[in-house]
CSV table of C-alpha atoms in Angstrom, one decimal:
chain,number,residue,atom,x,y,z
S,1,UNK,CA,-4.5,8.0,-7.2
S,2,UNK,CA,-5.7,4.6,-5.7
S,3,UNK,CA,-7.3,4.6,-2.4
S,4,UNK,CA,-5.0,1.9,-1.0
S,5,UNK,CA,-1.2,2.2,-1.7
S,6,UNK,CA,1.4,-0.5,-0.9
S,7,UNK,CA,5.1,-0.2,-1.4
S,8,UNK,CA,7.2,-3.1,-2.6
S,9,UNK,CA,11.2,-2.9,-2.5
S,10,UNK,CA,12.5,-6.1,-4.1
S,11,UNK,CA,16.3,-6.5,-4.0
S,12,UNK,CA,17.9,-8.4,-6.9
S,13,UNK,CA,21.2,-10.2,-7.1
S,14,UNK,CA,22.5,-8.2,-10.3
S,15,UNK,CA,23.9,-4.7,-10.9
S,16,UNK,CA,26.7,-5.3,-13.5
S,17,UNK,CA,24.6,-6.3,-16.4
S,18,UNK,CA,22.2,-3.2,-17.3
S,19,UNK,CA,20.3,-5.3,-19.8
S,20,UNK,CA,19.1,-7.6,-17.0
S,21,UNK,CA,18.0,-4.7,-14.8
S,22,UNK,CA,16.2,-3.2,-17.7
S,23,UNK,CA,14.3,-6.5,-18.4
S,24,UNK,CA,13.2,-6.7,-14.7
S,25,UNK,CA,12.2,-3.2,-14.8
S,26,UNK,CA,10.0,-3.8,-17.9
S,27,UNK,CA,8.5,-6.8,-16.1
S,28,UNK,CA,7.3,-4.4,-13.3
S,29,UNK,CA,6.0,-1.7,-15.7
S,30,UNK,CA,4.2,-4.3,-17.7
S,31,UNK,CA,1.4,-4.4,-14.9
S,32,UNK,CA,-1.0,-1.6,-15.1
S,33,UNK,CA,-1.1,0.3,-11.8
S,34,UNK,CA,2.5,-0.4,-10.6
S,35,UNK,CA,4.7,2.7,-10.6
S,36,UNK,CA,8.3,2.6,-10.2
S,37,UNK,CA,9.6,5.3,-8.0
S,38,UNK,CA,13.3,4.5,-7.6
S,39,UNK,CA,16.1,2.1,-9.0
S,40,UNK,CA,19.4,1.9,-7.2
S,41,UNK,CA,22.3,-0.4,-8.2
S,42,UNK,CA,25.6,-1.0,-6.3
S,43,UNK,CA,28.3,-2.6,-8.4
S,44,UNK,CA,30.4,-3.8,-5.6
S,45,UNK,CA,27.4,-5.4,-3.9
S,46,UNK,CA,26.3,-6.6,-7.3
S,47,UNK,CA,22.7,-5.7,-6.2
S,48,UNK,CA,19.8,-3.7,-7.4
S,49,UNK,CA,16.9,-2.4,-5.4
S,50,UNK,CA,13.8,-1.2,-7.1
S,51,UNK,CA,11.0,0.6,-5.4
S,52,UNK,CA,7.5,0.6,-6.7
S,53,UNK,CA,4.0,1.5,-5.4
S,54,UNK,CA,0.4,1.0,-6.5
S,55,UNK,CA,-2.9,-0.5,-5.4
S,56,UNK,CA,-2.4,-4.0,-3.7
S,57,UNK,CA,-3.4,-6.2,-6.6
S,58,UNK,CA,-1.2,-4.6,-9.1
S,59,UNK,CA,1.9,-4.5,-6.7
S,60,UNK,CA,1.4,-8.3,-6.0
S,61,UNK,CA,1.3,-9.1,-9.6
S,62,UNK,CA,4.2,-6.9,-10.5
S,63,UNK,CA,6.3,-8.5,-7.8
S,64,UNK,CA,5.5,-11.9,-9.3
S,65,UNK,CA,6.5,-10.8,-12.7
S,66,UNK,CA,9.7,-9.3,-11.5
S,67,UNK,CA,10.6,-12.5,-9.6
S,68,UNK,CA,9.9,-14.6,-12.7
S,69,UNK,CA,12.0,-12.6,-14.8
S,70,UNK,CA,15.0,-12.4,-12.5
S,71,UNK,CA,14.8,-16.2,-12.1
S,72,UNK,CA,15.2,-16.6,-15.9
S,73,UNK,CA,18.1,-14.2,-16.2
S,74,UNK,CA,20.1,-14.6,-13.1
S,75,UNK,CA,22.2,-17.6,-12.3
S,76,UNK,CA,23.2,-17.7,-8.6
S,77,UNK,CA,26.0,-20.3,-9.5
S,78,UNK,CA,27.8,-17.4,-11.2
S,79,UNK,CA,26.8,-14.6,-8.9
S,80,UNK,CA,29.5,-12.7,-6.9
S,81,UNK,CA,29.0,-9.8,-4.7
S,82,UNK,CA,29.7,-8.2,-1.3
S,83,UNK,CA,26.2,-8.3,0.0
S,84,UNK,CA,24.7,-11.3,1.6
S,85,UNK,CA,22.2,-13.2,-0.7
S,86,UNK,CA,20.1,-16.2,-1.1
S,87,UNK,CA,18.6,-15.9,-4.5
S,88,UNK,CA,18.2,-14.0,-7.9
S,89,UNK,CA,15.4,-12.1,-6.3
S,90,UNK,CA,16.7,-12.0,-2.7
S,91,UNK,CA,14.1,-10.4,-0.6
S,92,UNK,CA,10.7,-8.9,-1.5
S,93,UNK,CA,9.0,-6.7,1.4
S,94,UNK,CA,5.6,-5.3,1.1
S,95,UNK,CA,5.1,-1.9,3.1
S,96,UNK,CA,1.6,-0.5,4.0
S,97,UNK,CA,1.5,3.0,2.8
S,98,UNK,CA,-2.0,4.3,2.8
S,99,UNK,CA,-5.4,2.8,3.5
S,100,UNK,CA,-4.1,-0.7,4.1
S,101,UNK,CA,-3.1,-2.6,7.2
S,102,UNK,CA,-0.1,-4.7,8.0
S,103,UNK,CA,-2.2,-8.0,8.2
S,104,UNK,CA,-3.3,-7.2,4.7
S,105,UNK,CA,0.2,-7.0,3.6
S,106,UNK,CA,1.0,-10.3,5.4
S,107,UNK,CA,-1.8,-11.8,3.4
S,108,UNK,CA,-0.2,-10.4,0.2
S,109,UNK,CA,3.2,-11.8,1.1
S,110,UNK,CA,1.9,-15.2,1.8
S,111,UNK,CA,-0.2,-15.4,-1.4
S,112,UNK,CA,2.9,-14.3,-3.4
S,113,UNK,CA,5.1,-16.7,-1.6
S,114,UNK,CA,2.8,-19.7,-2.4
S,115,UNK,CA,2.4,-18.7,-6.1
S,116,UNK,CA,6.2,-18.3,-6.4
S,117,UNK,CA,6.9,-21.6,-4.8
S,118,UNK,CA,4.2,-23.6,-6.8
S,119,UNK,CA,4.6,-21.8,-10.2
S,120,UNK,CA,8.3,-21.0,-10.4
S,121,UNK,CA,9.5,-23.8,-8.2
S,122,UNK,CA,11.6,-21.4,-6.1
S,123,UNK,CA,11.9,-22.0,-2.4
S,124,UNK,CA,10.3,-19.2,-0.4
S,125,UNK,CA,10.9,-18.2,3.2
S,126,UNK,CA,8.6,-15.7,4.9
S,127,UNK,CA,10.1,-13.1,7.2
S,128,UNK,CA,9.2,-10.1,9.4
S,129,UNK,CA,5.5,-9.7,10.1
S,130,UNK,CA,4.8,-12.5,7.7
S,131,UNK,CA,7.1,-15.0,9.3
S,132,UNK,CA,5.6,-18.4,10.4
S,133,UNK,CA,8.4,-19.2,12.8
S,134,UNK,CA,9.7,-16.7,15.4
S,135,UNK,CA,13.3,-17.5,14.3
S,136,UNK,CA,12.5,-16.5,10.8
S,137,UNK,CA,11.3,-12.9,11.7
S,138,UNK,CA,15.0,-11.6,11.3
S,139,UNK,CA,16.2,-11.7,7.7
S,140,UNK,CA,19.8,-12.4,8.7
S,141,UNK,CA,18.7,-15.8,10.2
S,142,UNK,CA,17.2,-16.9,7.1
S,143,UNK,CA,20.3,-15.7,5.2
S,144,UNK,CA,22.9,-17.4,7.4
S,145,UNK,CA,25.3,-19.2,5.1
S,146,UNK,CA,24.0,-17.3,2.1
S,147,UNK,CA,23.2,-19.2,-1.2
S,148,UNK,CA,26.0,-21.6,-0.9
S,149,UNK,CA,25.2,-22.5,2.7
S,150,UNK,CA,21.4,-23.0,2.1
S,151,UNK,CA,22.3,-25.2,-1.0
S,152,UNK,CA,24.2,-27.6,1.3
S,153,UNK,CA,21.5,-27.7,4.0
S,154,UNK,CA,18.0,-27.1,2.5
S,155,UNK,CA,17.3,-30.8,1.8
S,156,UNK,CA,18.7,-32.3,5.0
S,157,UNK,CA,18.3,-29.7,7.7
S,158,UNK,CA,14.5,-29.3,8.9
S,159,UNK,CA,15.3,-25.9,10.0
S,160,UNK,CA,16.1,-24.8,6.5
S,161,UNK,CA,12.8,-26.2,5.0
S,162,UNK,CA,11.1,-23.4,3.1
S,163,UNK,CA,7.6,-22.1,3.7
S,164,UNK,CA,6.7,-22.7,0.2
S,165,UNK,CA,8.2,-24.5,-2.8
S,166,UNK,CA,10.8,-27.2,-3.1
S,167,UNK,CA,13.5,-28.3,-0.7
S,168,UNK,CA,16.1,-27.8,-3.3
S,169,UNK,CA,17.9,-24.9,-4.9
S,170,UNK,CA,17.8,-24.2,-8.6
S,171,UNK,CA,19.9,-21.5,-10.4
S,172,UNK,CA,17.4,-18.9,-9.1
S,173,UNK,CA,18.3,-19.9,-5.5
S,174,UNK,CA,15.7,-18.9,-2.8
S,175,UNK,CA,13.5,-15.8,-2.3
S,176,UNK,CA,12.5,-14.3,1.1
S,177,UNK,CA,9.1,-12.5,1.0
S,178,UNK,CA,7.5,-10.5,3.9
S,179,UNK,CA,5.7,-7.5,5.1
S,180,UNK,CA,7.3,-4.8,7.3
S,181,UNK,CA,7.4,-1.2,8.4
S,182,UNK,CA,9.1,1.4,6.2
S,183,UNK,CA,13.0,0.7,6.3
S,184,UNK,CA,15.8,3.2,5.8
S,185,UNK,CA,18.8,1.6,4.0
S,186,UNK,CA,21.6,3.9,4.9
S,187,UNK,CA,25.4,3.6,4.4
S,188,UNK,CA,28.3,5.6,6.0
S,189,UNK,CA,31.7,5.6,4.4
S,190,UNK,CA,34.8,6.1,6.7
S,191,UNK,CA,38.1,7.9,5.8
S,192,UNK,CA,40.0,4.6,6.0
S,193,UNK,CA,40.2,1.4,4.0
S,194,UNK,CA,40.5,-0.7,7.2
S,195,UNK,CA,37.3,-2.8,7.0
S,196,UNK,CA,37.9,-4.1,10.5
S,197,UNK,CA,37.0,-0.6,11.9
S,198,UNK,CA,33.7,-0.5,10.2
S,199,UNK,CA,33.1,-4.1,11.4
S,200,UNK,CA,33.7,-3.0,15.0
S,201,UNK,CA,31.4,0.1,14.6
S,202,UNK,CA,28.8,-2.0,13.1
S,203,UNK,CA,28.9,-4.4,16.1
S,204,UNK,CA,28.3,-1.3,18.4
S,205,UNK,CA,25.2,-0.3,16.2
S,206,UNK,CA,23.3,-3.5,15.6
S,207,UNK,CA,20.7,-4.8,17.9
S,208,UNK,CA,21.9,-8.4,17.8
S,209,UNK,CA,25.1,-7.4,19.4
S,210,UNK,CA,23.5,-5.2,22.0
S,211,UNK,CA,23.2,-1.8,20.1
S,212,UNK,CA,20.2,-0.1,18.8
S,213,UNK,CA,17.1,-2.1,18.9
S,214,UNK,CA,16.0,-1.4,15.3
S,215,UNK,CA,19.3,-1.2,13.5
S,216,UNK,CA,20.9,-3.9,11.5
S,217,UNK,CA,24.5,-3.2,10.5
S,218,UNK,CA,27.6,-4.7,9.0
S,219,UNK,CA,31.1,-3.5,7.9
S,220,UNK,CA,32.2,-4.0,4.4
S,221,UNK,CA,34.8,-2.6,2.0
S,222,UNK,CA,33.3,-0.6,-0.9
S,223,UNK,CA,35.2,1.3,-3.6
S,224,UNK,CA,38.3,1.1,-1.3
S,225,UNK,CA,36.6,2.7,1.6
S,226,UNK,CA,35.4,1.0,4.9
S,227,UNK,CA,31.6,1.1,5.0
S,228,UNK,CA,29.1,0.8,7.8
S,229,UNK,CA,26.0,-0.6,6.0
S,230,UNK,CA,22.7,-0.2,8.0
S,231,UNK,CA,19.1,-1.2,7.6
S,232,UNK,CA,17.0,0.8,10.1
S,233,UNK,CA,13.6,-0.9,10.6
S,234,UNK,CA,12.0,1.7,12.7
S,235,UNK,CA,13.4,5.3,12.4
S,236,UNK,CA,11.0,6.5,15.0
S,237,UNK,CA,12.6,4.4,17.7
S,238,UNK,CA,16.2,4.3,16.5
S,239,UNK,CA,16.8,7.7,14.7
S,240,UNK,CA,19.0,8.3,11.7
S,241,UNK,CA,21.0,11.2,13.6
S,242,UNK,CA,21.6,9.0,16.6
S,243,UNK,CA,23.1,6.3,14.3
S,244,UNK,CA,25.4,8.9,12.5
S,245,UNK,CA,26.5,10.5,15.8
S,246,UNK,CA,27.4,7.0,17.2
S,247,UNK,CA,29.4,6.2,14.1
S,248,UNK,CA,31.2,9.6,14.3
S,249,UNK,CA,32.0,9.0,17.9
S,250,UNK,CA,33.2,5.4,17.4
S,251,UNK,CA,35.2,6.4,14.3
S,252,UNK,CA,37.2,8.9,16.4
S,253,UNK,CA,38.4,6.2,18.7
S,254,UNK,CA,40.1,4.4,15.8
S,255,UNK,CA,41.6,7.6,14.4
S,256,UNK,CA,39.3,8.0,11.4
S,257,UNK,CA,36.0,9.9,10.6
S,258,UNK,CA,33.0,9.9,8.3
S,259,UNK,CA,33.8,10.6,4.8
S,260,UNK,CA,30.3,10.8,3.3
S,261,UNK,CA,27.0,8.8,3.6
S,262,UNK,CA,24.5,7.6,1.1
S,263,UNK,CA,21.0,6.3,0.8
S,264,UNK,CA,19.9,3.1,-1.0
S,265,UNK,CA,16.5,3.7,-2.4
S,266,UNK,CA,14.0,6.0,-0.8
S,267,UNK,CA,13.5,7.5,2.6
S,268,UNK,CA,10.4,8.8,4.3
S,269,UNK,CA,10.4,12.5,4.5
S,270,UNK,CA,9.7,12.3,8.2
S,271,UNK,CA,13.1,10.6,8.9
S,272,UNK,CA,14.9,13.5,7.3
S,273,UNK,CA,12.8,16.1,9.1
S,274,UNK,CA,13.4,14.5,12.5
S,275,UNK,CA,17.2,14.6,11.8
S,276,UNK,CA,17.1,18.1,10.7
S,277,UNK,CA,15.0,19.2,13.7
S,278,UNK,CA,17.6,17.4,16.0
S,279,UNK,CA,20.7,18.9,14.6
S,280,UNK,CA,19.3,22.4,14.2
S,281,UNK,CA,17.6,22.2,17.6
S,282,UNK,CA,14.3,23.3,16.3
S,283,UNK,CA,12.4,22.5,19.5
S,284,UNK,CA,9.3,24.5,18.5
S,285,UNK,CA,9.2,23.1,14.9
S,286,UNK,CA,6.0,21.9,13.5
S,287,UNK,CA,5.7,20.0,10.1
S,288,UNK,CA,3.0,22.7,9.1
S,289,UNK,CA,5.9,25.1,8.7
S,290,UNK,CA,7.3,23.2,5.6
S,291,UNK,CA,6.5,25.4,2.6
S,292,UNK,CA,6.1,22.5,0.1
S,293,UNK,CA,3.7,20.7,2.4
S,294,UNK,CA,1.6,23.7,3.0
S,295,UNK,CA,1.5,24.3,-0.9
S,296,UNK,CA,0.5,20.7,-1.5
S,297,UNK,CA,-2.5,21.2,0.7
S,298,UNK,CA,-3.6,24.6,-0.8
S,299,UNK,CA,-2.9,23.9,-4.6
S,300,UNK,CA,-4.3,21.1,-6.9
S,301,UNK,CA,-1.8,19.1,-8.9
S,302,UNK,CA,-0.6,20.9,-11.8
S,303,UNK,CA,-2.5,24.1,-11.2
S,304,UNK,CA,-1.9,27.5,-9.8
S,305,UNK,CA,-5.2,28.2,-8.2
S,306,UNK,CA,-6.8,27.2,-4.9
S,307,UNK,CA,-8.1,23.6,-4.6
S,308,UNK,CA,-11.7,23.3,-5.5
S,309,UNK,CA,-13.5,21.2,-3.0
S,310,UNK,CA,-16.6,19.0,-3.8
S,311,UNK,CA,-18.6,21.0,-1.2
S,312,UNK,CA,-17.6,24.3,-2.9
S,313,UNK,CA,-18.8,22.8,-6.2
S,314,UNK,CA,-21.9,21.6,-4.6
S,315,UNK,CA,-22.7,25.1,-3.1
S,316,UNK,CA,-22.2,26.9,-6.4
S,317,UNK,CA,-24.9,28.2,-8.6
S,318,UNK,CA,-24.8,25.3,-11.1
S,319,UNK,CA,-27.3,22.5,-11.3
S,320,UNK,CA,-24.4,20.0,-11.3
S,321,UNK,CA,-23.2,18.5,-9.0
S,322,UNK,CA,-26.5,18.1,-7.3
S,323,UNK,CA,-28.5,15.9,-5.0
S,324,UNK,CA,-27.5,12.6,-6.8
S,325,UNK,CA,-23.9,13.4,-6.6
S,326,UNK,CA,-24.3,14.4,-3.0
S,327,UNK,CA,-25.9,11.0,-2.2
S,328,UNK,CA,-22.9,9.2,-3.8
S,329,UNK,CA,-20.5,11.4,-1.8
S,330,UNK,CA,-22.2,10.6,1.4
S,331,UNK,CA,-22.4,6.8,0.5
S,332,UNK,CA,-18.7,6.9,-0.2
S,333,UNK,CA,-18.1,8.4,3.2
S,334,UNK,CA,-20.2,5.7,5.0
S,335,UNK,CA,-18.1,3.1,3.0
S,336,UNK,CA,-14.9,4.8,4.2
S,337,UNK,CA,-16.2,4.5,7.9
S,338,UNK,CA,-16.8,0.7,7.4
S,339,UNK,CA,-13.2,0.3,6.1
S,340,UNK,CA,-11.8,2.2,8.9
S,341,UNK,CA,-13.6,0.1,11.5
S,342,UNK,CA,-12.4,-3.1,9.7
S,343,UNK,CA,-8.8,-1.9,9.8
S,344,UNK,CA,-9.2,-1.0,13.6
S,345,UNK,CA,-10.4,-4.6,14.1
S,346,UNK,CA,-7.6,-6.4,12.1
S,347,UNK,CA,-4.5,-7.4,14.0
S,348,UNK,CA,-6.3,-7.3,17.4
S,349,UNK,CA,-5.9,-10.4,19.5
S,350,UNK,CA,-9.4,-10.0,20.9
S,351,UNK,CA,-10.9,-10.2,17.5
S,352,UNK,CA,-8.7,-12.8,15.9
S,353,UNK,CA,-11.9,-14.9,15.3
S,354,UNK,CA,-13.3,-12.5,12.8
S,355,UNK,CA,-10.0,-11.3,11.2
S,356,UNK,CA,-10.5,-13.3,7.9
S,357,UNK,CA,-14.1,-12.0,7.6
S,358,UNK,CA,-12.9,-8.3,8.4
S,359,UNK,CA,-10.6,-8.7,5.5
S,360,UNK,CA,-13.3,-9.5,3.2
S,361,UNK,CA,-15.4,-6.7,4.5
S,362,UNK,CA,-12.5,-4.3,4.1
S,363,UNK,CA,-12.2,-5.3,0.4
S,364,UNK,CA,-15.8,-5.1,-0.3
S,365,UNK,CA,-16.0,-1.6,1.6
S,366,UNK,CA,-13.0,-0.3,-0.4
S,367,UNK,CA,-14.6,-1.3,-3.7
S,368,UNK,CA,-17.8,0.2,-2.8
S,369,UNK,CA,-16.1,3.4,-1.8
S,370,UNK,CA,-14.3,3.7,-5.1
S,371,UNK,CA,-17.6,3.0,-6.9
S,372,UNK,CA,-19.6,5.5,-5.0
S,373,UNK,CA,-16.8,8.1,-5.3
S,374,UNK,CA,-16.8,7.6,-9.1
S,375,UNK,CA,-20.7,8.0,-9.1
S,376,UNK,CA,-20.3,11.6,-8.0
S,377,UNK,CA,-19.0,12.6,-11.3
S,378,UNK,CA,-21.1,10.0,-13.2
S,379,UNK,CA,-24.3,11.3,-11.8
S,380,UNK,CA,-23.4,15.0,-12.8
S,381,UNK,CA,-22.5,13.8,-16.2
S,382,UNK,CA,-25.8,11.9,-16.5
S,383,UNK,CA,-27.8,15.2,-15.7
S,384,UNK,CA,-25.7,17.3,-18.1
S,385,UNK,CA,-26.6,14.7,-20.8
S,386,UNK,CA,-30.1,14.9,-20.0
S,387,UNK,CA,-30.1,18.6,-20.3
S,388,UNK,CA,-28.3,18.3,-23.7
S,389,UNK,CA,-31.1,16.1,-25.0
S,390,UNK,CA,-33.7,18.8,-24.0
S,391,UNK,CA,-31.7,21.2,-26.1
S,392,UNK,CA,-31.7,19.1,-29.3
S,393,UNK,CA,-33.6,20.7,-32.3
S,394,UNK,CA,-37.3,19.6,-32.6
S,395,UNK,CA,-38.5,21.7,-35.4
S,396,UNK,CA,-39.4,18.9,-37.8
S,397,UNK,CA,-41.2,15.6,-37.1
S,398,UNK,CA,-38.0,13.8,-37.6
S,399,UNK,CA,-36.1,16.0,-35.2
S,400,UNK,CA,-38.9,15.5,-32.7
S,401,UNK,CA,-38.5,11.7,-33.0
S,402,UNK,CA,-34.9,11.9,-32.5
S,403,UNK,CA,-35.2,14.2,-29.4
S,404,UNK,CA,-37.7,11.9,-28.0
S,405,UNK,CA,-35.6,9.0,-28.4
S,406,UNK,CA,-32.7,10.8,-26.8
S,407,UNK,CA,-34.6,12.0,-23.9
S,408,UNK,CA,-35.9,8.6,-23.0
S,409,UNK,CA,-32.4,7.2,-23.1
S,410,UNK,CA,-30.9,10.1,-21.1
S,411,UNK,CA,-33.7,10.0,-18.6
S,412,UNK,CA,-33.3,6.3,-17.9
S,413,UNK,CA,-29.6,6.6,-17.6
S,414,UNK,CA,-30.1,9.5,-15.2
S,415,UNK,CA,-32.4,7.3,-13.1
S,416,UNK,CA,-29.9,4.2,-13.4
S,417,UNK,CA,-27.1,6.1,-11.7
S,418,UNK,CA,-28.8,7.0,-8.4
S,419,UNK,CA,-30.5,3.6,-8.4
S,420,UNK,CA,-27.0,2.0,-8.5
S,421,UNK,CA,-25.9,4.4,-5.7
S,422,UNK,CA,-28.9,3.3,-3.7
S,423,UNK,CA,-28.1,-0.4,-4.1
S,424,UNK,CA,-24.4,0.1,-3.3
S,425,UNK,CA,-25.5,2.1,-0.1
S,426,UNK,CA,-27.6,-0.9,1.0
S,427,UNK,CA,-24.5,-3.0,0.8
S,428,UNK,CA,-22.7,-0.4,2.9
S,429,UNK,CA,-25.4,-0.5,5.5
S,430,UNK,CA,-25.3,-4.4,5.8
S,431,UNK,CA,-21.5,-4.1,6.1
S,432,UNK,CA,-21.7,-1.4,8.7
S,433,UNK,CA,-24.3,-3.5,10.8
S,434,UNK,CA,-21.9,-6.4,10.7
S,435,UNK,CA,-18.8,-4.3,11.8
S,436,UNK,CA,-20.9,-2.8,14.6
S,437,UNK,CA,-21.9,-6.2,15.8
S,438,UNK,CA,-18.6,-8.1,15.5
S,439,UNK,CA,-15.9,-5.6,14.9
S,440,UNK,CA,-13.9,-3.4,17.2
S,441,UNK,CA,-16.4,-2.3,19.8
S,442,UNK,CA,-14.3,1.0,20.5
S,443,UNK,CA,-15.4,1.8,17.0
S,444,UNK,CA,-19.0,0.6,17.2
S,445,UNK,CA,-20.3,4.3,16.9
S,446,UNK,CA,-18.4,4.7,13.7
S,447,UNK,CA,-20.0,1.5,12.2
S,448,UNK,CA,-23.5,2.7,13.5
S,449,UNK,CA,-22.7,6.2,11.8
S,450,UNK,CA,-21.8,4.4,8.6
S,451,UNK,CA,-25.2,2.6,8.6
S,452,UNK,CA,-27.2,5.8,9.1
S,453,UNK,CA,-25.1,7.8,6.6
S,454,UNK,CA,-25.6,5.2,3.9
S,455,UNK,CA,-29.4,5.0,4.7
S,456,UNK,CA,-29.5,8.8,4.2
S,457,UNK,CA,-27.6,8.6,1.0
S,458,UNK,CA,-29.9,5.8,-0.1
S,459,UNK,CA,-33.0,7.9,0.5
S,460,UNK,CA,-31.5,10.8,-1.3
S,461,UNK,CA,-30.7,8.6,-4.3
S,462,UNK,CA,-34.3,7.4,-4.2
S,463,UNK,CA,-35.6,11.0,-4.6
S,464,UNK,CA,-33.5,11.3,-7.8
S,465,UNK,CA,-34.7,8.1,-9.2
S,466,UNK,CA,-38.3,9.1,-8.8
S,467,UNK,CA,-37.8,12.7,-10.1
S,468,UNK,CA,-36.0,11.3,-13.2
S,469,UNK,CA,-38.6,8.7,-14.0
S,470,UNK,CA,-41.7,10.9,-13.2
S,471,UNK,CA,-44.0,10.9,-16.1
S,472,UNK,CA,-41.9,8.2,-18.0
S,473,UNK,CA,-43.9,5.1,-19.0
S,474,UNK,CA,-42.7,1.7,-20.0
S,475,UNK,CA,-41.5,-1.6,-18.5
S,476,UNK,CA,-38.0,-0.4,-18.0
S,477,UNK,CA,-39.1,2.5,-15.8
S,478,UNK,CA,-41.6,0.3,-13.8
S,479,UNK,CA,-38.9,-2.2,-13.1
S,480,UNK,CA,-36.5,0.6,-11.8
S,481,UNK,CA,-39.2,2.1,-9.5
S,482,UNK,CA,-40.0,-1.4,-8.1
S,483,UNK,CA,-36.3,-2.1,-7.5
S,484,UNK,CA,-36.0,1.3,-5.8
S,485,UNK,CA,-38.8,0.5,-3.4
S,486,UNK,CA,-37.4,-3.0,-2.6
S,487,UNK,CA,-34.0,-1.4,-1.8
S,488,UNK,CA,-35.6,1.2,0.5
S,489,UNK,CA,-37.5,-1.5,2.4
S,490,UNK,CA,-34.3,-3.6,2.8
S,491,UNK,CA,-32.7,-0.5,4.1
S,492,UNK,CA,-35.4,0.0,6.7
S,493,UNK,CA,-34.8,-3.6,7.9
S,494,UNK,CA,-31.1,-3.1,8.3
S,495,UNK,CA,-31.7,0.1,10.3
S,496,UNK,CA,-34.2,-1.5,12.5
S,497,UNK,CA,-31.7,-4.4,13.1
S,498,UNK,CA,-29.1,-1.7,14.1
S,499,UNK,CA,-31.5,-0.1,16.6
S,500,UNK,CA,-32.3,-3.4,18.2
S,501,UNK,CA,-28.8,-4.3,18.6
S,502,UNK,CA,-27.9,-0.9,20.2
S,503,UNK,CA,-30.9,-1.4,22.5
S,504,UNK,CA,-30.1,-4.8,23.4
């Protein structure tokens, strides 16, 4: 699973033509690393919501491909539906899931917006955390008047000028792109067809009318029933169960009740747990009491035995993984610390001047973390290959020549892997020194720890380089030993710089 995970939930103005939805889905799936989790279509709204996740670059590219395909297949001049909309791809939010910050998602939204505007000729508006104007933070402000209203005003009204792309609408309309926290799209159906009741209840709920701060709501008629349609933008602050109980109470005022409710797309597990705890009054509940969660911690994916930890493998009586793998593992931990400090610096007003640099450091640290993590197994495999070369038959002169050649090749490779680890650890040290000096000072000790951990890993990797090359002659071996010595000397320089900074 990728170290960094981003969720994207684009909304498309189509639900009644399955072939169009299938084509958009294929466009997303064509990007390696983008995984679709859910697809939900509403015929009355004539709207489809697709949820997919992946590492940031894959998700950003998949979003672009989906927008391009939707612009080709959906004509807003022909579109009709109950849900407010501006374009073929109506809204594209990025949501940070794991090991990625909101400022990084904002950068994703702005890059995608610029690309869509320039390459596809679609007007793009930025919203939520990516908004460039305060009034555009709320989606409903941008959507006011819908496609038809925007078409009439976009060229003449300065307030409707897009952030990217032309000030004119084509058949694909406009697209709103942004970054936000996880959102719960939740609808409640009433036992009445009187849509005015749903509209009155929505007015009580939504923040813009004086209701819950993190709830956006409207009343619509769907399948002959009045529906209260909600977007809950922060379920921690405005809980699902509080919204449901408010609807229940308000419905009783008008002689009606809740018939049923539905989710659109996915919901964070925590939102359901919060509501279950509230309704069941489980005051002493703790998430660790959930069976599936406890099992996920104890069991590996697709297996029935206990999870085997790297440290358990390291402590076992087998020669691999060994010191080289331990060096890579330690270096990866150091890179993770640098990434952590970068994230703790991003988004802080006090460190606004270094934000762009912290984004660069974060990207480098994450890449180094992935490469060092991969080297844990690569080092073990290199040693196993070396042992296999020793076991080759050598009874005849021809067999001896073959073994000698295999041994030299395997030995060089077994040295190249820890040498690569050492060089990456030096990069981690330099990044750690920089975050210590210019990053969030509340985490300076973490940056310093990253530098020292990376130096220790580098030193251990050096032991493995020299052990593997011992007794091996040749230009390549000499070059590797010289490079290892240079790397160690550079590491000493970085460590000394850290100590001077700490003392000064």
